[in-house]
mmCIF file of C-alpha atoms in Angstrom:
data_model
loop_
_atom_site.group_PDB
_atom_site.id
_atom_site.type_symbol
_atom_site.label_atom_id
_atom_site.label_comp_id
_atom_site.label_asym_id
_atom_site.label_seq_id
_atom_site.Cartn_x
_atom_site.Cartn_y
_atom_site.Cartn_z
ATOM 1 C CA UNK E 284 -6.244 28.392 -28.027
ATOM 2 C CA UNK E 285 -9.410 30.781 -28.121
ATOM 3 C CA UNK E 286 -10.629 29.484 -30.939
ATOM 4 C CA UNK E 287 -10.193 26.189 -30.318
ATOM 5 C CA UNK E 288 -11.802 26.527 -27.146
ATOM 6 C CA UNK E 289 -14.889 27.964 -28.644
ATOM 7 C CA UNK E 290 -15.286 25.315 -31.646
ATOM 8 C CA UNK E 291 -15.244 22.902 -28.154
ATOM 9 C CA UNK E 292 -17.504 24.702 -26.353
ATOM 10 C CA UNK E 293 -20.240 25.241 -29.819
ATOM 11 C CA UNK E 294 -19.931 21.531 -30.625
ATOM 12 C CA UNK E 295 -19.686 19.544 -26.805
ATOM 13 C CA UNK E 296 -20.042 21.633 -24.525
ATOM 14 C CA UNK E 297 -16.574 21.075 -22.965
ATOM 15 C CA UNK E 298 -13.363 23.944 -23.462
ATOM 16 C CA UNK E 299 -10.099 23.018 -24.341
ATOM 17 C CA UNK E 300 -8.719 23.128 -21.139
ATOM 18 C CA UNK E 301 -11.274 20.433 -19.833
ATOM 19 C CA UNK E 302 -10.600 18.365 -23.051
ATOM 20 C CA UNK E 303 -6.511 18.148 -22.170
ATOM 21 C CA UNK E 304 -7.619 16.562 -19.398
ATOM 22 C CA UNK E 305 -9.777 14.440 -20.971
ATOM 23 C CA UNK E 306 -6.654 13.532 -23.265
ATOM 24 C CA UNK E 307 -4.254 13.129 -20.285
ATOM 25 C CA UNK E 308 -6.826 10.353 -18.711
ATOM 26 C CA UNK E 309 -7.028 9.013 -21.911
ATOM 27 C CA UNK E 310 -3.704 7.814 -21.749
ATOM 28 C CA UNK E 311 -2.983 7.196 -18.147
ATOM 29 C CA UNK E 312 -6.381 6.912 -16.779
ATOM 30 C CA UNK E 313 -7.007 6.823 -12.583
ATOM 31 C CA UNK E 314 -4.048 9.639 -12.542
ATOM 32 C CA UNK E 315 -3.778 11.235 -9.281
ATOM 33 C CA UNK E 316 -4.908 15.835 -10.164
ATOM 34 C CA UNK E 317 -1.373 16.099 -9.322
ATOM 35 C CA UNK E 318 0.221 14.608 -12.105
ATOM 36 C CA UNK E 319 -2.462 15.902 -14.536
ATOM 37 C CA UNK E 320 -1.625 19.447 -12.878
ATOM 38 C CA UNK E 321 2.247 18.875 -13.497
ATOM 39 C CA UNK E 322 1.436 16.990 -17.412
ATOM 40 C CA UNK E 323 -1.018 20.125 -18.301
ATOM 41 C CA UNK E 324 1.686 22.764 -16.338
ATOM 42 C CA UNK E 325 -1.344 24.251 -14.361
ATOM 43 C CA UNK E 326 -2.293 24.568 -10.760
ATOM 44 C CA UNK E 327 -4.082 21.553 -8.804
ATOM 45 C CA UNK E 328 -6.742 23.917 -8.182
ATOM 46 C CA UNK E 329 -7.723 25.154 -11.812
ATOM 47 C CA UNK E 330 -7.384 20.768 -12.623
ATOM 48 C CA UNK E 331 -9.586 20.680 -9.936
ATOM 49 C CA UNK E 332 -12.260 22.929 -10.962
ATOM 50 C CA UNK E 333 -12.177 21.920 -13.904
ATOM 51 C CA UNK E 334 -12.703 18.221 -13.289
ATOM 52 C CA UNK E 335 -15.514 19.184 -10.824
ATOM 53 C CA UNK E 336 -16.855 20.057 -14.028
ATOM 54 C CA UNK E 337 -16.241 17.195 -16.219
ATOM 55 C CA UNK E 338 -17.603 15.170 -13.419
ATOM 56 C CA UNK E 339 -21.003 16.842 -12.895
ATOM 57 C CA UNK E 340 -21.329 16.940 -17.068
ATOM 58 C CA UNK E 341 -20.969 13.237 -16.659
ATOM 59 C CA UNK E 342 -17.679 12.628 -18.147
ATOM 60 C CA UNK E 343 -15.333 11.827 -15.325
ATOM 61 C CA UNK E 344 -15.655 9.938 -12.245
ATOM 62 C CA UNK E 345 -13.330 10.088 -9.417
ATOM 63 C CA UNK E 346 -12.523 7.895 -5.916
ATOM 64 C CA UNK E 347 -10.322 7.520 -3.389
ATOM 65 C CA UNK E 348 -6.832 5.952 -3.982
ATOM 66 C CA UNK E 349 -7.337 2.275 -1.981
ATOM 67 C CA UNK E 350 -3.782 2.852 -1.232
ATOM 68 C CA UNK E 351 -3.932 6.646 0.146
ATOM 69 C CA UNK E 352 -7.722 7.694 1.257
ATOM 70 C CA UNK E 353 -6.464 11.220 0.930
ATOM 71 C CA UNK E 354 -6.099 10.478 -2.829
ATOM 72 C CA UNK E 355 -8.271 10.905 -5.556
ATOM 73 C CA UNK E 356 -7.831 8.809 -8.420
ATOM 74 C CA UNK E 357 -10.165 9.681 -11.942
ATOM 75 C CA UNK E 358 -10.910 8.208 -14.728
ATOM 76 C CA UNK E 359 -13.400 8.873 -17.772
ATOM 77 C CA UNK E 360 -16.788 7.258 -18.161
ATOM 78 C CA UNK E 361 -17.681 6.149 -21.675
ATOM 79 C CA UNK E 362 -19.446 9.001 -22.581
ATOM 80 C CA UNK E 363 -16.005 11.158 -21.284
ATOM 81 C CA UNK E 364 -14.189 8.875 -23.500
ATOM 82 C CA UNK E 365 -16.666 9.348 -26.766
ATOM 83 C CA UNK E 366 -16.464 13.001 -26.347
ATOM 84 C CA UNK E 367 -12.434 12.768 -25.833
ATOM 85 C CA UNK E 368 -12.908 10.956 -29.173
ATOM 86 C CA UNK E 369 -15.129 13.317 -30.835
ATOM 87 C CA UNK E 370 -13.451 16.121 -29.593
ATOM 88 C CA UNK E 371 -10.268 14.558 -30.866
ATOM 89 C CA UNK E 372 -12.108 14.787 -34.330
ATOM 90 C CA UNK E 373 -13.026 18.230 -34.285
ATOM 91 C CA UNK E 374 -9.578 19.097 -33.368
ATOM 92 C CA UNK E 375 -8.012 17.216 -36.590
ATOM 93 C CA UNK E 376 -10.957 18.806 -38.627
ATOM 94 C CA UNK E 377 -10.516 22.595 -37.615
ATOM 95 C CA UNK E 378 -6.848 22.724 -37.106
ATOM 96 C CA UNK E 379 -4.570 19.804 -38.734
ATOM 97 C CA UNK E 380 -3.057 16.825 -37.479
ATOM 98 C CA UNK E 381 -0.988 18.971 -34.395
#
């Protein structure tokens, strides 16, 4: 985990905890923090700071839910989704396939 995190941080700029996220919208993207709180097994609050984050590095952008104004759905941009990718990279490089 550490180490991980710091071969993220050295190459993008982003730690690992910000890249599961990135990995979680990757799959499902416009996921309500909720669900990426419960997928991840951490509180809304540390998704939320962390996605504050991603979004003011450019990587995520987030609105309301048309269908509930008092949810946020958030997606990646392209450049969250290139560093998702590269990240995903550096990941297989450093540490295997796992």
């Amino acid at each position: 985990g550490k180490q991980s995190d710091q071969v993220l941080q050295e190459q993008l700029g982003i730690g690992l905890s910000q890249f599961k996220i990135l990995m979680v919208l990757e799959w499902n993207p416009r996921v309500q923090q909720k669900a990426i709180a419960d997928s991840l097994g951490q509180t809304e609050a540390s998704i939320s700071r962390q996605i504050k984050l991603l979004k003011a590095k450019g990587l995520l952008v987030s609105k309301h839910d048309p269908n509930n104004k008092r949810k946020h759905l958030t997606a990646p941009t392209m450049l969250g989704m290139q560093v998702t990718e590269a990240a995903s990279n550096i990941m297989r490089r450093s540490f295997g396939p796992e």
